């Protein structure tokens, strides 16, 4: 799944699917234990679409993993 979402992110940066694709990559990276990449993707997402529901969801999922540490 990560490869497909990465492709959508790279190929359709101006599309409707971009924010969700980045969010899904963040989820996948967090589940795989790669918080550094997830947080880097979040910064990119927040800069590109700060008012997106997917940006809000990404912030929440990252905050949740921080609280678990």
mmCIF file of N, CA, C and O in Angstrom:
data_model
loop_
_atom_site.group_PDB
_atom_site.id
_atom_site.type_symbol
_atom_site.label_atom_id
_atom_site.label_comp_id
_atom_site.label_asym_id
_atom_site.label_seq_id
_atom_site.Cartn_x
_atom_site.Cartn_y
_atom_site.Cartn_z
ATOM 1 N N UNK A 1 0.824 -1.196 0.000
ATOM 2 C CA UNK A 1 0.000 0.000 0.000
ATOM 3 C C UNK A 1 0.869 1.261 0.000
ATOM 4 O O UNK A 1 0.508 2.251 -0.610
ATOM 5 N N UNK A 2 2.012 1.191 0.680
ATOM 6 C CA UNK A 2 2.856 2.373 0.776
ATOM 7 C C UNK A 2 3.319 2.842 -0.598
ATOM 8 O O UNK A 2 3.338 4.043 -0.879
ATOM 9 N N UNK A 3 3.654 1.908 -1.450
ATOM 10 C CA UNK A 3 4.128 2.266 -2.792
ATOM 11 C C UNK A 3 3.032 3.008 -3.559
ATOM 12 O O UNK A 3 3.295 4.023 -4.204
ATOM 13 N N UNK A 4 1.805 2.530 -3.466
ATOM 14 C CA UNK A 4 0.699 3.171 -4.191
ATOM 15 C C UNK A 4 0.443 4.577 -3.656
ATOM 16 O O UNK A 4 0.262 5.514 -4.426
ATOM 17 N N UNK A 5 0.404 4.735 -2.351
ATOM 18 C CA UNK A 5 0.187 6.068 -1.781
ATOM 19 C C UNK A 5 1.341 7.006 -2.109
ATOM 20 O O UNK A 5 1.129 8.192 -2.379
ATOM 21 N N UNK A 6 2.545 6.509 -2.105
ATOM 22 C CA UNK A 6 3.701 7.339 -2.471
ATOM 23 C C UNK A 6 3.599 7.779 -3.930
ATOM 24 O O UNK A 6 3.937 8.921 -4.262
ATOM 25 N N UNK A 7 3.115 6.899 -4.784
ATOM 26 C CA UNK A 7 2.924 7.242 -6.194
ATOM 27 C C UNK A 7 1.855 8.323 -6.340
ATOM 28 O O UNK A 7 2.038 9.302 -7.074
ATOM 29 N N UNK A 8 0.734 8.157 -5.660
ATOM 30 C CA UNK A 8 -0.323 9.172 -5.707
ATOM 31 C C UNK A 8 0.197 10.520 -5.205
ATOM 32 O O UNK A 8 -0.083 11.561 -5.800
ATOM 33 N N UNK A 9 0.939 10.486 -4.127
ATOM 34 C CA UNK A 9 1.507 11.723 -3.561
ATOM 35 C C UNK A 9 2.423 12.403 -4.557
ATOM 36 O O UNK A 9 2.347 13.607 -4.768
ATOM 37 N N UNK A 10 3.279 11.638 -5.190
ATOM 38 C CA UNK A 10 4.263 12.202 -6.119
ATOM 39 C C UNK A 10 3.633 12.666 -7.431
ATOM 40 O O UNK A 10 4.007 13.712 -7.960
ATOM 41 N N UNK A 11 2.692 11.898 -7.929
ATOM 42 C CA UNK A 11 2.139 12.178 -9.253
ATOM 43 C C UNK A 11 0.982 13.166 -9.255
ATOM 44 O O UNK A 11 0.682 13.765 -10.287
ATOM 45 N N UNK A 12 0.330 13.330 -8.124
ATOM 46 C CA UNK A 12 -0.878 14.155 -8.095
ATOM 47 C C UNK A 12 -0.836 15.164 -6.946
ATOM 48 O O UNK A 12 -1.756 15.230 -6.127
ATOM 49 N N UNK A 13 0.213 15.947 -6.899
ATOM 50 C CA UNK A 13 0.404 16.884 -5.790
ATOM 51 C C UNK A 13 -0.679 17.956 -5.705
ATOM 52 O O UNK A 13 -0.888 18.527 -4.639
ATOM 53 N N UNK A 14 -1.349 18.219 -6.802
ATOM 54 C CA UNK A 14 -2.390 19.247 -6.808
ATOM 55 C C UNK A 14 -3.791 18.636 -6.791
ATOM 56 O O UNK A 14 -4.773 19.355 -6.938
ATOM 57 N N UNK A 15 -3.891 17.340 -6.598
ATOM 58 C CA UNK A 15 -5.194 16.679 -6.702
ATOM 59 C C UNK A 15 -5.890 16.562 -5.353
ATOM 60 O O UNK A 15 -5.304 16.754 -4.293
ATOM 61 N N UNK A 16 -7.125 16.163 -5.440
ATOM 62 C CA UNK A 16 -7.954 15.884 -4.277
ATOM 63 C C UNK A 16 -7.342 14.783 -3.422
ATOM 64 O O UNK A 16 -7.505 14.767 -2.200
ATOM 65 N N UNK A 17 -6.642 13.846 -4.046
ATOM 66 C CA UNK A 17 -6.114 12.672 -3.357
ATOM 67 C C UNK A 17 -4.815 12.926 -2.594
ATOM 68 O O UNK A 17 -4.424 12.122 -1.757
ATOM 69 N N UNK A 18 -4.172 14.024 -2.848
ATOM 70 C CA UNK A 18 -2.882 14.298 -2.211
ATOM 71 C C UNK A 18 -2.953 14.261 -0.679
ATOM 72 O O UNK A 18 -2.183 13.532 -0.049
ATOM 73 N N UNK A 19 -3.848 15.027 -0.045
ATOM 74 C CA UNK A 19 -3.845 15.038 1.429
ATOM 75 C C UNK A 19 -4.098 13.669 2.043
ATOM 76 O O UNK A 19 -3.437 13.279 3.007
ATOM 77 N N UNK A 20 -5.050 12.930 1.488
ATOM 78 C CA UNK A 20 -5.323 11.608 2.046
ATOM 79 C C UNK A 20 -4.140 10.670 1.836
ATOM 80 O O UNK A 20 -3.799 9.877 2.717
ATOM 81 N N UNK A 21 -3.511 10.769 0.682
ATOM 82 C CA UNK A 21 -2.354 9.910 0.409
ATOM 83 C C UNK A 21 -1.239 10.161 1.411
ATOM 84 O O UNK A 21 -0.632 9.213 1.926
ATOM 85 N N UNK A 22 -0.966 11.417 1.705
ATOM 86 C CA UNK A 22 0.081 11.733 2.683
ATOM 87 C C UNK A 22 -0.330 11.241 4.072
ATOM 88 O O UNK A 22 0.484 10.668 4.801
ATOM 89 N N UNK A 23 -1.587 11.430 4.423
ATOM 90 C CA UNK A 23 -2.075 10.932 5.710
ATOM 91 C C UNK A 23 -1.877 9.423 5.812
ATOM 92 O O UNK A 23 -1.401 8.918 6.838
ATOM 93 N N UNK A 24 -2.224 8.700 4.766
ATOM 94 C CA UNK A 24 -2.079 7.235 4.783
ATOM 95 C C UNK A 24 -0.605 6.838 4.888
ATOM 96 O O UNK A 24 -0.271 5.870 5.579
ATOM 97 N N UNK A 25 0.263 7.580 4.240
ATOM 98 C CA UNK A 25 1.702 7.311 4.373
ATOM 99 C C UNK A 25 2.159 7.529 5.812
ATOM 100 O O UNK A 25 2.962 6.754 6.347
ATOM 101 N N UNK A 26 1.648 8.568 6.438
ATOM 102 C CA UNK A 26 1.973 8.835 7.838
ATOM 103 C C UNK A 26 1.524 7.667 8.706
ATOM 104 O O UNK A 26 2.282 7.179 9.550
ATOM 105 N N UNK A 27 0.306 7.198 8.494
ATOM 106 C CA UNK A 27 -0.187 6.048 9.252
ATOM 107 C C UNK A 27 0.709 4.824 9.067
ATOM 108 O O UNK A 27 1.065 4.154 10.038
ATOM 109 N N UNK A 28 1.035 4.539 7.821
ATOM 110 C CA UNK A 28 1.866 3.379 7.512
ATOM 111 C C UNK A 28 3.238 3.502 8.169
ATOM 112 O O UNK A 28 3.751 2.544 8.762
ATOM 113 N N UNK A 29 3.835 4.684 8.075
ATOM 114 C CA UNK A 29 5.155 4.877 8.669
ATOM 115 C C UNK A 29 5.113 4.756 10.190
ATOM 116 O O UNK A 29 6.010 4.160 10.795
ATOM 117 N N UNK A 30 4.079 5.292 10.810
ATOM 118 C CA UNK A 30 3.963 5.166 12.263
ATOM 119 C C UNK A 30 3.771 3.709 12.669
ATOM 120 O O UNK A 30 4.372 3.253 13.647
ATOM 121 N N UNK A 31 2.964 2.987 11.931
ATOM 122 C CA UNK A 31 2.752 1.570 12.238
ATOM 123 C C UNK A 31 4.039 0.781 12.061
ATOM 124 O O UNK A 31 4.263 -0.200 12.763
ATOM 125 N N UNK A 32 4.875 1.228 11.137
ATOM 126 C CA UNK A 32 6.154 0.563 10.909
ATOM 127 C C UNK A 32 7.262 1.051 11.821
ATOM 128 O O UNK A 32 8.410 0.617 11.700
ATOM 129 N N UNK A 33 6.940 1.982 12.716
ATOM 130 C CA UNK A 33 7.929 2.473 13.666
ATOM 131 C C UNK A 33 8.839 3.567 13.138
ATOM 132 O O UNK A 33 9.854 3.883 13.764
ATOM 133 N N UNK A 34 8.482 4.163 12.027
ATOM 134 C CA UNK A 34 9.310 5.216 11.425
ATOM 135 C C UNK A 34 8.679 6.585 11.685
ATOM 136 O O UNK A 34 8.130 7.221 10.807
ATOM 137 N N UNK A 35 8.765 7.015 12.935
ATOM 138 C CA UNK A 35 8.154 8.291 13.312
ATOM 139 C C UNK A 35 8.839 9.471 12.636
ATOM 140 O O UNK A 35 8.192 10.461 12.288
ATOM 141 N N UNK A 36 10.128 9.392 12.430
ATOM 142 C CA UNK A 36 10.853 10.498 11.805
ATOM 143 C C UNK A 36 10.292 10.799 10.410
ATOM 144 O O UNK A 36 10.043 11.954 10.082
ATOM 145 N N UNK A 37 10.084 9.774 9.617
ATOM 146 C CA UNK A 37 9.515 9.981 8.281
ATOM 147 C C UNK A 37 8.078 10.473 8.383
ATOM 148 O O UNK A 37 7.671 11.374 7.648
ATOM 149 N N UNK A 38 7.321 9.914 9.309
ATOM 150 C CA UNK A 38 5.933 10.339 9.497
ATOM 151 C C UNK A 38 5.859 11.818 9.864
ATOM 152 O O UNK A 38 5.035 12.563 9.318
ATOM 153 N N UNK A 39 6.726 12.243 10.760
ATOM 154 C CA UNK A 39 6.710 13.653 11.163
ATOM 155 C C UNK A 39 7.166 14.569 10.034
ATOM 156 O O UNK A 39 6.641 15.666 9.868
ATOM 157 N N UNK A 40 8.117 14.119 9.243
ATOM 158 C CA UNK A 40 8.548 14.906 8.081
ATOM 159 C C UNK A 40 7.394 15.043 7.074
ATOM 160 O O UNK A 40 7.161 16.125 6.531
ATOM 161 N N UNK A 41 6.668 13.957 6.858
ATOM 162 C CA UNK A 41 5.509 14.012 5.961
ATOM 163 C C UNK A 41 4.439 14.938 6.518
ATOM 164 O O UNK A 41 3.782 15.664 5.768
ATOM 165 N N UNK A 42 4.256 14.922 7.830
ATOM 166 C CA UNK A 42 3.269 15.815 8.438
ATOM 167 C C UNK A 42 3.627 17.282 8.193
ATOM 168 O O UNK A 42 2.759 18.081 7.858
ATOM 169 N N UNK A 43 4.876 17.629 8.344
ATOM 170 C CA UNK A 43 5.307 19.012 8.096
ATOM 171 C C UNK A 43 4.989 19.399 6.649
ATOM 172 O O UNK A 43 4.476 20.497 6.386
ATOM 173 N N UNK A 44 5.274 18.490 5.734
ATOM 174 C CA UNK A 44 4.969 18.744 4.321
ATOM 175 C C UNK A 44 3.458 18.920 4.114
ATOM 176 O O UNK A 44 3.016 19.839 3.422
ATOM 177 N N UNK A 45 2.682 18.042 4.719
ATOM 178 C CA UNK A 45 1.226 18.106 4.582
ATOM 179 C C UNK A 45 0.667 19.399 5.157
ATOM 180 O O UNK A 45 -0.148 20.076 4.518
ATOM 181 N N UNK A 46 1.125 19.761 6.337
ATOM 182 C CA UNK A 46 0.635 20.985 6.986
ATOM 183 C C UNK A 46 0.988 22.230 6.187
ATOM 184 O O UNK A 46 0.212 23.191 6.151
ATOM 185 N N UNK A 47 2.139 22.222 5.538
ATOM 186 C CA UNK A 47 2.525 23.374 4.713
ATOM 187 C C UNK A 47 1.690 23.448 3.440
ATOM 188 O O UNK A 47 1.332 24.534 2.985
ATOM 189 N N UNK A 48 1.374 22.291 2.879
ATOM 190 C CA UNK A 48 0.648 22.256 1.601
ATOM 191 C C UNK A 48 -0.848 22.494 1.768
ATOM 192 O O UNK A 48 -1.463 23.202 0.967
ATOM 193 N N UNK A 49 -1.437 21.881 2.781
ATOM 194 C CA UNK A 49 -2.888 21.974 2.978
ATOM 195 C C UNK A 49 -3.215 22.102 4.470
ATOM 196 O O UNK A 49 -3.733 21.178 5.088
ATOM 197 N N UNK A 50 -2.923 23.259 5.043
ATOM 198 C CA UNK A 50 -3.094 23.416 6.493
ATOM 199 C C UNK A 50 -4.536 23.276 6.973
ATOM 200 O O UNK A 50 -4.765 22.900 8.124
ATOM 201 N N UNK A 51 -5.494 23.542 6.120
ATOM 202 C CA UNK A 51 -6.898 23.512 6.537
ATOM 203 C C UNK A 51 -7.610 22.212 6.180
ATOM 204 O O UNK A 51 -8.824 22.124 6.299
ATOM 205 N N UNK A 52 -6.878 21.217 5.766
ATOM 206 C CA UNK A 52 -7.479 19.946 5.366
ATOM 207 C C UNK A 52 -7.840 19.087 6.575
ATOM 208 O O UNK A 52 -7.112 19.065 7.577
ATOM 209 N N UNK A 53 -8.919 18.362 6.448
ATOM 210 C CA UNK A 53 -9.290 17.406 7.499
ATOM 211 C C UNK A 53 -8.202 16.345 7.665
ATOM 212 O O UNK A 53 -7.986 15.826 8.758
ATOM 213 N N UNK A 54 -7.489 16.035 6.571
ATOM 214 C CA UNK A 54 -6.432 15.021 6.627
ATOM 215 C C UNK A 54 -5.235 15.526 7.417
ATOM 216 O O UNK A 54 -4.558 14.753 8.094
ATOM 217 N N UNK A 55 -4.985 16.822 7.373
ATOM 218 C CA UNK A 55 -3.915 17.408 8.167
ATOM 219 C C UNK A 55 -4.267 17.318 9.651
ATOM 220 O O UNK A 55 -3.417 16.960 10.480
ATOM 221 N N UNK A 56 -5.513 17.598 9.967
ATOM 222 C CA UNK A 56 -5.967 17.484 11.356
ATOM 223 C C UNK A 56 -5.865 16.046 11.851
ATOM 224 O O UNK A 56 -5.423 15.794 12.978
ATOM 225 N N UNK A 57 -6.274 15.106 11.005
ATOM 226 C CA UNK A 57 -6.198 13.690 11.383
ATOM 227 C C UNK A 57 -4.753 13.254 11.576
ATOM 228 O O UNK A 57 -4.442 12.490 12.487
ATOM 229 N N UNK A 58 -3.876 13.742 10.717
ATOM 230 C CA UNK A 58 -2.455 13.394 10.830
ATOM 231 C C UNK A 58 -1.874 13.923 12.134
ATOM 232 O O UNK A 58 -1.125 13.224 12.819
ATOM 233 N N UNK A 59 -2.218 15.153 12.480
ATOM 234 C CA UNK A 59 -1.738 15.721 13.743
ATOM 235 C C UNK A 59 -2.205 14.872 14.920
ATOM 236 O O UNK A 59 -1.433 14.592 15.845
ATOM 237 N N UNK A 60 -3.444 14.435 14.877
ATOM 238 C CA UNK A 60 -3.995 13.636 15.970
ATOM 239 C C UNK A 60 -3.292 12.285 16.092
ATOM 240 O O UNK A 60 -2.971 11.847 17.202
ATOM 241 N N UNK A 61 -3.044 11.640 14.968
ATOM 242 C CA UNK A 61 -2.411 10.313 15.021
ATOM 243 C C UNK A 61 -0.948 10.423 15.466
ATOM 244 O O UNK A 61 -0.457 9.569 16.201
ATOM 245 N N UNK A 62 -0.275 11.479 15.065
ATOM 246 C CA UNK A 62 1.109 11.679 15.516
ATOM 247 C C UNK A 62 1.125 11.994 17.018
ATOM 248 O O UNK A 62 1.942 11.451 17.758
ATOM 249 N N UNK A 63 0.212 12.861 17.456
ATOM 250 C CA UNK A 63 0.137 13.178 18.884
ATOM 251 C C UNK A 63 -0.149 11.932 19.714
ATOM 252 O O UNK A 63 0.416 11.752 20.792
ATOM 253 N N UNK A 64 -1.002 11.070 19.208
ATOM 254 C CA UNK A 64 -1.347 9.839 19.920
ATOM 255 C C UNK A 64 -0.116 8.961 20.102
ATOM 256 O O UNK A 64 0.097 8.402 21.189
ATOM 257 N N UNK A 65 0.716 8.849 19.073
ATOM 258 C CA UNK A 65 1.907 8.015 19.203
ATOM 259 C C UNK A 65 2.925 8.649 20.137
ATOM 260 O O UNK A 65 3.667 7.945 20.813
ATOM 261 N N UNK A 66 2.963 9.971 20.190
ATOM 262 C CA UNK A 66 3.882 10.648 21.103
ATOM 263 C C UNK A 66 3.475 10.365 22.555
ATOM 264 O O UNK A 66 4.323 10.208 23.428
ATOM 265 N N UNK A 67 2.185 10.332 22.809
ATOM 266 C CA UNK A 67 1.676 10.087 24.162
ATOM 267 C C UNK A 67 1.951 8.663 24.616
ATOM 268 O O UNK A 67 2.038 8.394 25.802
ATOM 269 N N UNK A 68 2.096 7.760 23.664
ATOM 270 C CA UNK A 68 2.336 6.360 24.001
ATOM 271 C C UNK A 68 3.775 6.102 24.418
ATOM 272 O O UNK A 68 4.072 5.047 24.953
ATOM 273 N N UNK A 69 4.649 7.035 24.147
ATOM 274 C CA UNK A 69 6.066 6.847 24.517
ATOM 275 C C UNK A 69 6.323 7.090 25.960
ATOM 276 O O UNK A 69 5.785 7.663 26.716
#
